[in-house]
Short mmCIF file of C-alpha atoms (C1' of nucleotides) in Angstrom, two decimals:
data_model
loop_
_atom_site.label_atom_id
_atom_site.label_comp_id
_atom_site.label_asym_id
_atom_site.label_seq_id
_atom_site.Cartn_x
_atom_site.Cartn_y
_atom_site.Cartn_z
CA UNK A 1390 -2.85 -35.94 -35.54
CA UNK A 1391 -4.91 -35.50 -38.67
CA UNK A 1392 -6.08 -31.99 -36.65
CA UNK A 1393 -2.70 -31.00 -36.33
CA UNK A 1394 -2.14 -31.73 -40.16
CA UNK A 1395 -5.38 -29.69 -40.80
CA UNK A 1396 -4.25 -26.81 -39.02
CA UNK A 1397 -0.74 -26.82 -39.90
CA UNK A 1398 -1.67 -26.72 -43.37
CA UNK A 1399 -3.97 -23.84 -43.03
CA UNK A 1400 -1.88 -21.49 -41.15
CA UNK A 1401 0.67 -22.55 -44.30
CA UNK A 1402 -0.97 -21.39 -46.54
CA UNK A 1403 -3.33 -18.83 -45.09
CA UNK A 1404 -2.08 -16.77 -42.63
CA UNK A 1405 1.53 -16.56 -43.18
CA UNK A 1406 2.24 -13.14 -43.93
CA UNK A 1407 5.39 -12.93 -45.40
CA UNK A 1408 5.55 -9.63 -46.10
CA UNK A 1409 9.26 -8.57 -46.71
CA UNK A 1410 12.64 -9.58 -45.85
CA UNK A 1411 11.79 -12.83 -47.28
CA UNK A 1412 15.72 -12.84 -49.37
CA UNK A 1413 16.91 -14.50 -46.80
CA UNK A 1414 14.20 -17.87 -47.66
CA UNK A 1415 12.72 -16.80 -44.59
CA UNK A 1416 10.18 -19.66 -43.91
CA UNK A 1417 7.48 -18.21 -41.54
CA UNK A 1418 7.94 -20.83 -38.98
CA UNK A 1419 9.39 -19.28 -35.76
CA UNK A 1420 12.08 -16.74 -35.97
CA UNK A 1421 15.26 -17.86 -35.83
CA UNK A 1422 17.60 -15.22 -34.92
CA UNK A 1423 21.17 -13.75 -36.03
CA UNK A 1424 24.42 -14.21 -34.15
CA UNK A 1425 24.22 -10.30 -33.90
CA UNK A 1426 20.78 -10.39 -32.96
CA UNK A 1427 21.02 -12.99 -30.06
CA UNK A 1428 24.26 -11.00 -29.24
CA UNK A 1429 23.01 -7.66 -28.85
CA UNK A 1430 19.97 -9.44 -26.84
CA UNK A 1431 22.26 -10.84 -24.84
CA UNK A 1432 24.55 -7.74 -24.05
CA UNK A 1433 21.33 -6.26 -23.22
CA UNK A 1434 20.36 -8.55 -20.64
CA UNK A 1435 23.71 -8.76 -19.20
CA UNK A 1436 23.21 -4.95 -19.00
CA UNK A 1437 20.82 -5.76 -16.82
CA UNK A 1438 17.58 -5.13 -19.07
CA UNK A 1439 15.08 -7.42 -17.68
CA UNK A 1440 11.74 -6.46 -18.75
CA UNK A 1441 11.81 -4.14 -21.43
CA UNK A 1442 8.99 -1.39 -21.91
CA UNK A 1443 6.94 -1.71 -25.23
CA UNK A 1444 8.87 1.65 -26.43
CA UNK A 1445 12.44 -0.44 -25.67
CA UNK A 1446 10.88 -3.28 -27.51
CA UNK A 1447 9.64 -1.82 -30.57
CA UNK A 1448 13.05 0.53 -30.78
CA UNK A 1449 15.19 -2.77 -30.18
CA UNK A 1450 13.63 -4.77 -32.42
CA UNK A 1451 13.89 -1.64 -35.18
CA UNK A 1452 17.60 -1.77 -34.70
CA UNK A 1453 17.70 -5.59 -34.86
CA UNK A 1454 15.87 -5.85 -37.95
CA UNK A 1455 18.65 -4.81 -39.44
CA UNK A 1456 20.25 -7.92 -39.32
CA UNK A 1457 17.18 -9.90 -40.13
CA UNK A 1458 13.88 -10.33 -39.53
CA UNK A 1459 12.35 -10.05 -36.70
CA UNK A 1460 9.43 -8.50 -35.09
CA UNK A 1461 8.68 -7.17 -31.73
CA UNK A 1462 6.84 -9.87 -30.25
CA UNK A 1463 10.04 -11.81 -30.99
CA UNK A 1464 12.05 -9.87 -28.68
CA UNK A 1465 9.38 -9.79 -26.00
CA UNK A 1466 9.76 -13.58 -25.76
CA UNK A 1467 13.28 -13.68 -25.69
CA UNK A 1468 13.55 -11.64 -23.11
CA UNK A 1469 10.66 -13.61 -21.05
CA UNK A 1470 12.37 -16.70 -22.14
CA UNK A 1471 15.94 -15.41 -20.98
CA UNK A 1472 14.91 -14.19 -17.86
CA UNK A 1473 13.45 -17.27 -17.03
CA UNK A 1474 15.99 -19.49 -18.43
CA UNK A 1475 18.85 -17.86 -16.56
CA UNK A 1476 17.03 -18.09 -13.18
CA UNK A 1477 16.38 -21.52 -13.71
CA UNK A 1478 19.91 -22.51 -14.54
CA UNK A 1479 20.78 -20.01 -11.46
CA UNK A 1480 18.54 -22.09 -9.51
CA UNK A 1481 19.91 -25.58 -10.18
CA UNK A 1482 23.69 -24.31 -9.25
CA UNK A 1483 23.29 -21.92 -6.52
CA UNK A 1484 20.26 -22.61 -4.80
CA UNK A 1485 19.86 -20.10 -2.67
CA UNK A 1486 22.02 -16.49 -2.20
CA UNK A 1487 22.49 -14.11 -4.91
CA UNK A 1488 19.76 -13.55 -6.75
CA UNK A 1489 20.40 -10.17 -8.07
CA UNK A 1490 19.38 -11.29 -11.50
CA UNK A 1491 16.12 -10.32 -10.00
CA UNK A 1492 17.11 -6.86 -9.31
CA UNK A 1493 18.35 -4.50 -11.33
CA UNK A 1494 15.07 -3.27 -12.99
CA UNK A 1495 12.76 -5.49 -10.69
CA UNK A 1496 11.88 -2.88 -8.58
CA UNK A 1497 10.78 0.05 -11.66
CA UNK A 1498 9.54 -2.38 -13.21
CA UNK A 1499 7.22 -3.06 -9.97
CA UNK A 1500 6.65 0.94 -10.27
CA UNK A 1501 5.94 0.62 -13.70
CA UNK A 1502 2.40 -0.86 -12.46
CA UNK A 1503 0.98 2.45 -11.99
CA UNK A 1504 1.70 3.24 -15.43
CA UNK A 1505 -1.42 0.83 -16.22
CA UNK A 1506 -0.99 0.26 -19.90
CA UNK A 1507 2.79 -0.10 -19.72
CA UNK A 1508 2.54 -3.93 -18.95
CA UNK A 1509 0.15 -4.48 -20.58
CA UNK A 1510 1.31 -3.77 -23.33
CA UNK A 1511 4.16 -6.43 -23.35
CA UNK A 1512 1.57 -8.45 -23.59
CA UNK A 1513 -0.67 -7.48 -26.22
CA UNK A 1514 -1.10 -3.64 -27.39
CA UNK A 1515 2.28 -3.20 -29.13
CA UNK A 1516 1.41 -4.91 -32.48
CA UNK A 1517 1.95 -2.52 -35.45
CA UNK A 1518 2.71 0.20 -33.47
CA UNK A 1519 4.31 1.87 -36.36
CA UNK A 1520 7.70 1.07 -36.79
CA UNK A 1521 8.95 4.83 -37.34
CA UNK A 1522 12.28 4.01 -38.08
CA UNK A 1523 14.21 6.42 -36.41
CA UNK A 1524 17.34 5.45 -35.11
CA UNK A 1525 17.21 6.88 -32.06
CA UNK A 1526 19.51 4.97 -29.82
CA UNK A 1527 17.91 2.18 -28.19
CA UNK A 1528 18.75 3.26 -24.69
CA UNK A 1529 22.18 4.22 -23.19
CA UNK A 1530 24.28 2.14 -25.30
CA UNK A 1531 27.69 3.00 -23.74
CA UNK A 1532 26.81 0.86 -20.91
CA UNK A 1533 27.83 -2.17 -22.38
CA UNK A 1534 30.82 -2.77 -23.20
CA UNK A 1535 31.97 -0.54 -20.51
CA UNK A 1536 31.14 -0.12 -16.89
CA UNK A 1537 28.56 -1.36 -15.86
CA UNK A 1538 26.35 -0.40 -12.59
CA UNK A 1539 26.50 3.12 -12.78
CA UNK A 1540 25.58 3.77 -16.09
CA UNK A 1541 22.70 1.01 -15.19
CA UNK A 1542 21.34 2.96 -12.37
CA UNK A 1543 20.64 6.35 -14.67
CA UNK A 1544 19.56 3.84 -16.98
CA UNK A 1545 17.24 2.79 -14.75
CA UNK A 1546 15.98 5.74 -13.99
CA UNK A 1547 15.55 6.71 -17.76
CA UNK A 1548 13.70 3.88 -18.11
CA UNK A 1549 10.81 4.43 -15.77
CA UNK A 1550 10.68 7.77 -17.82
CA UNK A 1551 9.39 6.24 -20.61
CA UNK A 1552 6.72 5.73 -18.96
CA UNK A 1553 4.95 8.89 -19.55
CA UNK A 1554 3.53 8.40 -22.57
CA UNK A 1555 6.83 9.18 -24.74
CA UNK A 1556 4.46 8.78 -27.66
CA UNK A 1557 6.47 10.95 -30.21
CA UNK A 1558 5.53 8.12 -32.05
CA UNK A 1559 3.07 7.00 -33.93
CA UNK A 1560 0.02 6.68 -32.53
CA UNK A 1561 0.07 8.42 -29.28
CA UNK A 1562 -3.03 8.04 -28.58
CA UNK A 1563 -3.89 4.52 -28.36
CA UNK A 1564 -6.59 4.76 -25.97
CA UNK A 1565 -6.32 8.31 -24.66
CA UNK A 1566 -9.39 9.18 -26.21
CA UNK A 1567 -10.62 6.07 -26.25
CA UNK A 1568 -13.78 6.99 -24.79
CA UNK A 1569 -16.52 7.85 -26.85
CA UNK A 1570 -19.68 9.30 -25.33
CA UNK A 1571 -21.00 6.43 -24.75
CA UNK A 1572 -20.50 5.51 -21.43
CA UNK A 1573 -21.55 8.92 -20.37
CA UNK A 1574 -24.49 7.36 -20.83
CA UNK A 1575 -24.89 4.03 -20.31
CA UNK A 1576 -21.92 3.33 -17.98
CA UNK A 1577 -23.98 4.62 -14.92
CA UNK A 1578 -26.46 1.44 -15.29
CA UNK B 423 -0.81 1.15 5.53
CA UNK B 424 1.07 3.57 4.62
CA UNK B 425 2.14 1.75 0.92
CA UNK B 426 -1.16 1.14 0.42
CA UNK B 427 -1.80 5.48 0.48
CA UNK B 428 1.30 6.39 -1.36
CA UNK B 429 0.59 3.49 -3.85
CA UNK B 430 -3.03 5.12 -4.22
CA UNK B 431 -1.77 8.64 -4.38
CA UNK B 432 0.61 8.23 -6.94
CA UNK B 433 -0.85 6.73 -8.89
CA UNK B 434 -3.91 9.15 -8.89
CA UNK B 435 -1.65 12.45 -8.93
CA UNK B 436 0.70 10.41 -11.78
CA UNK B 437 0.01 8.54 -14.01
CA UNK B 438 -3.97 9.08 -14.32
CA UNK B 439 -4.32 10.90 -17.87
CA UNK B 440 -7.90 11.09 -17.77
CA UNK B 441 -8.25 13.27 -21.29
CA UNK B 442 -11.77 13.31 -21.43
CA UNK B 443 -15.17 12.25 -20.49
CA UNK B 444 -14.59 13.04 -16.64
CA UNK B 445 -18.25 13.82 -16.32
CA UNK B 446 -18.94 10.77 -15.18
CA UNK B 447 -16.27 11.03 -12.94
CA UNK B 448 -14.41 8.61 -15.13
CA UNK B 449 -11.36 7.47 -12.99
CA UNK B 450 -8.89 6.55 -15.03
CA UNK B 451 -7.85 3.33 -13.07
CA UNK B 452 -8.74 -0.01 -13.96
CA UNK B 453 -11.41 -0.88 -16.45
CA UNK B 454 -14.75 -1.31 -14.90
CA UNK B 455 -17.02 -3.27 -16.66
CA UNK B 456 -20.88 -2.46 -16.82
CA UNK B 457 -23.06 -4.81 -15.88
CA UNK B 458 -24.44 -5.49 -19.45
CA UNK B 459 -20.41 -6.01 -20.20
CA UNK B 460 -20.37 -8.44 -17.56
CA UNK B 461 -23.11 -9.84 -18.61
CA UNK B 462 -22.26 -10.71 -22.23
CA UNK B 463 -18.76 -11.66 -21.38
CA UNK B 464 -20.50 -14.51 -18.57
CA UNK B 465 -23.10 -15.81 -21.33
CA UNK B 466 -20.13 -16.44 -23.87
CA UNK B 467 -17.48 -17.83 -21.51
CA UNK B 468 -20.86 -20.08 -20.29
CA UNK B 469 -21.41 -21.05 -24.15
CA UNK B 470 -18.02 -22.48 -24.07
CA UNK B 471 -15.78 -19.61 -25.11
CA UNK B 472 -12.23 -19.83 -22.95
CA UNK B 473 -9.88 -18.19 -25.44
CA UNK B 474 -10.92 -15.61 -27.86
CA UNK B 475 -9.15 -15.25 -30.75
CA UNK B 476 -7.62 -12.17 -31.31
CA UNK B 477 -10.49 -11.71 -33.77
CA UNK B 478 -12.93 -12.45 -31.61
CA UNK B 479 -11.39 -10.11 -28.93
CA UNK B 480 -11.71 -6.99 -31.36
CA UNK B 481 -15.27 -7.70 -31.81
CA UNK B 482 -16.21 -8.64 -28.84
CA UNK B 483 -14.62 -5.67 -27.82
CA UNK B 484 -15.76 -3.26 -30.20
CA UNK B 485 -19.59 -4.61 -29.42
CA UNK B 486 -19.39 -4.02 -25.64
CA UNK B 487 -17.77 -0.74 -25.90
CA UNK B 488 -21.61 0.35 -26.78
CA UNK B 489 -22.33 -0.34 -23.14
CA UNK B 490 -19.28 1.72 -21.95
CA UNK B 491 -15.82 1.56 -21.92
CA UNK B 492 -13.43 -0.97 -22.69
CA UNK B 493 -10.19 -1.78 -24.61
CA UNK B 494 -9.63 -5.45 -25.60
CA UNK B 495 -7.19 -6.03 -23.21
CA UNK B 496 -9.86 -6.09 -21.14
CA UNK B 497 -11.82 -8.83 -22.74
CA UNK B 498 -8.56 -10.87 -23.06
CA UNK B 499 -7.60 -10.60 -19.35
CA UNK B 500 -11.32 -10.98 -18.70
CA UNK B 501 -11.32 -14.12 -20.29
CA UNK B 502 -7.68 -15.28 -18.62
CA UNK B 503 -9.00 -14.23 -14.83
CA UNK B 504 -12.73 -15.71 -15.46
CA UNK B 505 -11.10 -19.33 -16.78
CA UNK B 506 -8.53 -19.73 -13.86
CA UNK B 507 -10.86 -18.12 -11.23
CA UNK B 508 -13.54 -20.57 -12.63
CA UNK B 509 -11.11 -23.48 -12.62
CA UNK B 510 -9.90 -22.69 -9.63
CA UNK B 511 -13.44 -22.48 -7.47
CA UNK B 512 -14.07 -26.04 -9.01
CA UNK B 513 -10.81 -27.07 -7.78
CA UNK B 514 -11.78 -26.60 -4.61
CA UNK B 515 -14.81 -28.20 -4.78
CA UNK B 516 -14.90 -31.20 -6.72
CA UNK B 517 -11.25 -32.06 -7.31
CA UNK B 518 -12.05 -34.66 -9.74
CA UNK B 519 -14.73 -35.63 -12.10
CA UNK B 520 -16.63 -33.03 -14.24
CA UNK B 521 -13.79 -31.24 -16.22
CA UNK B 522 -15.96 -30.16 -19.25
CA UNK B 523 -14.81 -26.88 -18.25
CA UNK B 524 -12.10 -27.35 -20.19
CA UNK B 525 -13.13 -28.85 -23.02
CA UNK B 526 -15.60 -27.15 -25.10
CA UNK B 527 -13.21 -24.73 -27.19
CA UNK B 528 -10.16 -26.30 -25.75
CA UNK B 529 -8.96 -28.08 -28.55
CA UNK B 530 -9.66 -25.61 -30.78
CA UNK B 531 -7.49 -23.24 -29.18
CA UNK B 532 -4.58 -25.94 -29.08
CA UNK B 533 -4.90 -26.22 -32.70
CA UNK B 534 -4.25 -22.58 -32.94
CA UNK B 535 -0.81 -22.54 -31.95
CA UNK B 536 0.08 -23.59 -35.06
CA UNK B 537 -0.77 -20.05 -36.33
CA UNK B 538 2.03 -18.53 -34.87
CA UNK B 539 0.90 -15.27 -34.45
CA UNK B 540 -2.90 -16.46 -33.32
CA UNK B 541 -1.78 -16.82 -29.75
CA UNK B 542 0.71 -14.33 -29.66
CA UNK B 543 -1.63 -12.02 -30.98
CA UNK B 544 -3.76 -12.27 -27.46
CA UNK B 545 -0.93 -11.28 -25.65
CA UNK B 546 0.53 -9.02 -27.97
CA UNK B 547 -0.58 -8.12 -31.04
CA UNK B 548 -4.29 -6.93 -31.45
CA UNK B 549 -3.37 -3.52 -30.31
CA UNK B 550 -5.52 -1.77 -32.57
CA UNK B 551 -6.79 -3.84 -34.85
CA UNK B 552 -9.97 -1.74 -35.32
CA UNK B 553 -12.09 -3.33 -37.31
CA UNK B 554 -15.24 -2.24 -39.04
CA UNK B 555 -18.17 -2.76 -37.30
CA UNK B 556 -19.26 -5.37 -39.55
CA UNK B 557 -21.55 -7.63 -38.86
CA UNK B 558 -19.97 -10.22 -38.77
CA UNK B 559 -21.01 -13.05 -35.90
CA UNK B 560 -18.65 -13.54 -33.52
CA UNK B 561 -18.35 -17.01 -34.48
CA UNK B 562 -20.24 -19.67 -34.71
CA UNK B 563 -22.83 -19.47 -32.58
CA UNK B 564 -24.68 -21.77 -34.04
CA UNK B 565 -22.20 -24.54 -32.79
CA UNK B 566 -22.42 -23.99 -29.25
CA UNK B 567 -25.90 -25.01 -28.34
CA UNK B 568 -26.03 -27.59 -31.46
CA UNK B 569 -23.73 -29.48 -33.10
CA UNK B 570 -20.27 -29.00 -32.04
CA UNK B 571 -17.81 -30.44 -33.86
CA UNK B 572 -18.46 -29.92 -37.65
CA UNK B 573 -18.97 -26.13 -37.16
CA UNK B 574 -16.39 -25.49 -35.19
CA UNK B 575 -13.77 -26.73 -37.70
CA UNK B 576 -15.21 -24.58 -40.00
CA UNK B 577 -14.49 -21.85 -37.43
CA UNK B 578 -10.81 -22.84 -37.16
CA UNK B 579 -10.14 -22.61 -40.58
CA UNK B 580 -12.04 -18.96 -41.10
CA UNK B 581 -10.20 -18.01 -37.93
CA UNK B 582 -7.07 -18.31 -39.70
CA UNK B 583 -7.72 -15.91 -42.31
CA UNK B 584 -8.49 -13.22 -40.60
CA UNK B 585 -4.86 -12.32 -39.60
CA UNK B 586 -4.65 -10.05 -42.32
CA UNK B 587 -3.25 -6.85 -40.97
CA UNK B 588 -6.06 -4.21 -40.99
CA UNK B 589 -4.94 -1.08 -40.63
CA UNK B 590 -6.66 1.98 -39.05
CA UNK B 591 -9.00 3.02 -36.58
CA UNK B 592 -11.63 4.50 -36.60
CA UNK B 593 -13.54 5.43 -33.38
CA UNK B 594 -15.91 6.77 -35.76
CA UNK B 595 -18.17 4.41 -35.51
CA UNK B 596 -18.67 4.30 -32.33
CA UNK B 597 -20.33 7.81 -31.76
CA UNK B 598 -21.93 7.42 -35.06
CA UNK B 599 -23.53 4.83 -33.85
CA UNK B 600 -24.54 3.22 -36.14
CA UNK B 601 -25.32 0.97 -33.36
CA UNK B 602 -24.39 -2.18 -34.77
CA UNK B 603 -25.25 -5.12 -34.70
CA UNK B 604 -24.35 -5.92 -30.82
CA UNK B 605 -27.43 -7.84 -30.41
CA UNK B 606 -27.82 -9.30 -33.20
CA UNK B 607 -24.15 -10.96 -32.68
CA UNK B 608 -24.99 -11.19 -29.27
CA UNK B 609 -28.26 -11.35 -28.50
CA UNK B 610 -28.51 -15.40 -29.30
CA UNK B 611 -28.89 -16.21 -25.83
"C1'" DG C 351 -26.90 7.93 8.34
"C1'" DC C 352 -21.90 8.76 7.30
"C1'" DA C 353 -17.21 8.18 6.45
"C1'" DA C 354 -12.96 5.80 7.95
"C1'" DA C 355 -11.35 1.05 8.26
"C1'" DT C 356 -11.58 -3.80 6.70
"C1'" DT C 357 -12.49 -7.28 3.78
"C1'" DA C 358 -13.84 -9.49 -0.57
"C1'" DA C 359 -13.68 -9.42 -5.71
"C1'" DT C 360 -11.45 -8.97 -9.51
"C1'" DG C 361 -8.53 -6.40 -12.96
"C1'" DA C 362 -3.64 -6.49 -14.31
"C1'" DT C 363 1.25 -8.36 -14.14
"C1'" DT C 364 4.66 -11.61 -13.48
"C1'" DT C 365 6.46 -16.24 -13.12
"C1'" DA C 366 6.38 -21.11 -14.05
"C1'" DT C 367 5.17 -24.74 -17.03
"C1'" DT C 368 4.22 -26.83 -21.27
"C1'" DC C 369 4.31 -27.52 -26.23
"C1'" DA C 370 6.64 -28.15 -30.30
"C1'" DA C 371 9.82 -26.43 -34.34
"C1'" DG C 372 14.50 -26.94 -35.98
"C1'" DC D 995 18.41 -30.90 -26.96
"C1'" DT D 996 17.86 -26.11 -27.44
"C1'" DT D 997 14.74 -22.56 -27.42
"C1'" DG D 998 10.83 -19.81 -29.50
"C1'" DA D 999 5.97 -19.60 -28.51
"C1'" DA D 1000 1.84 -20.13 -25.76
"C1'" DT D 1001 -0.84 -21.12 -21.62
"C1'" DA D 1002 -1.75 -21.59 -16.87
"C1'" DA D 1003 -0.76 -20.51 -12.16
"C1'" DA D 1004 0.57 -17.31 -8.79
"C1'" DT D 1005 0.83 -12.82 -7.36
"C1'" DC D 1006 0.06 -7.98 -6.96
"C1'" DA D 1007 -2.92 -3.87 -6.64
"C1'" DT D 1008 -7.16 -1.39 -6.83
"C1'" DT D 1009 -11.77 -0.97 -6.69
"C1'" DA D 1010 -16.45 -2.27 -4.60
"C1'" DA D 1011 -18.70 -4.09 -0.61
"C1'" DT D 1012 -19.05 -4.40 4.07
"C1'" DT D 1013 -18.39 -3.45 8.71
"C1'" DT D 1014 -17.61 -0.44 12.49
"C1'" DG D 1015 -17.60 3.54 15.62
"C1'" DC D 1016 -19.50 7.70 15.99
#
DNA sequence: GCAAATTAATGATTTATTCAAG
DNA sequence: CTTGAATAAATCATTAATTTGC
C-alpha cells in the first residue's frame, strides 16, 4: 500500500513523458484508444492479422496516430491481448473444432523464426524506431472490406517478405554491424 | 529428420546476414555467450537480480559486449530463461519451503509496473537505447550483500528517472575502448 | 581419432495467467 | 467488468556435448 503510493507517485511525476498530442488531456495512464483506432484494429484482425511484424506495427500505429495517441507498443498488446481474448471466448463456446483463428498467419509466422530478430522484436527492439512518417499503406488494405481469403493468402505471403530486412527505414542497421572487434578477440576464450 | 535439415539449411542459406567479423567464423545464429558473459550474468542473477530494468539491461549489456557479442535482448531473455529454468529445477526438488528465490528484487519489480513503460520497455522498448558508457553502477550494489531494504528504495525511485529517451548510438565506444568501467561496475563480487 | 547420429542445454517465441486502471 | 499492461509458463529450435560405429 504505502509502496504502491510511493511508486505511483514517482512514475507521476517522473517518468511520464508526455511529449505531444497531449490536446486531447491525454493523462499518461494507459492508452485508451479511439473508436477508429479499435476499429481499424479490429478490421485488421478480422483480416486475419494475427501477429504483426515490428515493420506492420510501427506502420500501423503511424497511421493510427492519426486519430490519437498511441504508440507502438500499444498496438503490440492489443493484438496479443485480442488474439488471446478471442480464443478464449472461442474456447468457452465451441470447445473443440474450428480453430482457424489459429491459422491464417500461424504458420509464417512459425517461419518467421528463422528470421531471428523478427520476434524478437515484438517484444523489445522496436522502441523509437523512427517513426518516418510515410504513409505507405499499411499492408494490402483492399482486403477488408472486400473479399477476404484470397487477398489474405498474397497477403500472407507479403508478409513473410518483410522479413528481409525491409529497413528503408530508419535505422537499418540495428545490429548488423553490431559487432565490434571485440569478440574477434576475446570471444574464442 | 528431414525438418530438422531443411529447418537448418534455411535458415543458414536465408536469413543469416553475417555482415562482418566472420573471422571468427561468427555464425550468425543465436547469441552465444562467452564464458566471462556467463559468468557475470550468474553472479548478478545470484546477488538477487531477476528482472533488469530496461536500464540495467543497456548497461549490463553494453559492459559484457567487451567480452564479445551481445545485444540486450540477450540479457533480457537471459534473465527470463535463467529465473524460470532456476524456478523450475527447484520445483522439482523441493516443492515447498525455501522460496527466497523469488524474493530478493521481487517486489521491486512489482512496484515497477506502475511505470508504464518500465516493463514494457523489457519486452519492447530498449531497442537502442545506447547509452554512454558512463560509469554509472549498475545499481546498487551495495544493497545486495548489506542492507536491503533502504537502498533499494532509493534504487526504485532513480530507476524511474532514467526513462528519458536517449537518443543515438554510438558503437564508438566500444572499439575505442575506452574500456570502461566493466569491472569496476562489475567486479564487486 | 573422426564425423555422423543422439541427446542435453539453453536461446528465442508464443501462449496463458495475472494485475490493475478506468 | 472490460481490457491494457506485465509476467510466468510452455513450447519451439538450435547449438554444444556426447555417444556410437567405423
Amino acid at each position: 500500500m504505502e509502496e504502491r503510493s510511493m511508486s505511483g507517485f514517482c512514475i507521476r511525476s517522473g517518468s511520464c513523458v508526455r511529449s505531444a498530442s497531449t490536446t486531447t488531456g491525454t493523462k499518461c495512464g494507459r492508452w485508451n484508444p479511439t473508436n477508429e483506432q479499435v476499429k481499424v484494429l479490429t478490421e485488421l484482425f478480422s483480416s486475419g492479422l494475427r501477429t504483426p511484424s515490428t515493420d506492420q506495427i510501427q506502420k500501423i500505429s503511424t497511421q493510427l496516430s492519426f486519430y490519437g495517441k498511441i504508440e507502438s507498443k500499444n498496438v503490440f498488446y492489443w493484438f496479443q491481448n485480442h488474439k488471446a481474448r478471442e480464443r478464449q471466448k472461442r474456447r468457452r463456446k465451441v470447445s473443440s473444432s474450428d480453430d482457424d483463428d489459429d491459422n491464417s498467419i500461424r504458420r509464417e509466422n512459425t517461419m518467421s523464426r528463422n528470421s531471428s530478430s523478427q520476434n524478437f522484436a515484438q517484444l523489445y527492439q522496436v522502441s523509437e524506431h523512427r517513426r518516418v512518417i510515410e504513409t505507405l499503406e499499411l499492408f494490402p488494405l483492399n482486403s477488408f472490406g472486400e473479399s477476404g481469403s484470397k487477398n489474405l493468402s498474397n497477403y500472407t505471403n507479403d508478409c513473410r517478405d518483410n522479413n528481409n530486412n525491409n529497413n528503408m527505414f530508419s535505422y537499418t542497421m540495428r545490429e548488423q554491424m553490431d559487432h565490434p572487434p571485440l569478440d574477434l578477440c576475446l570471444s574464442f576464450m
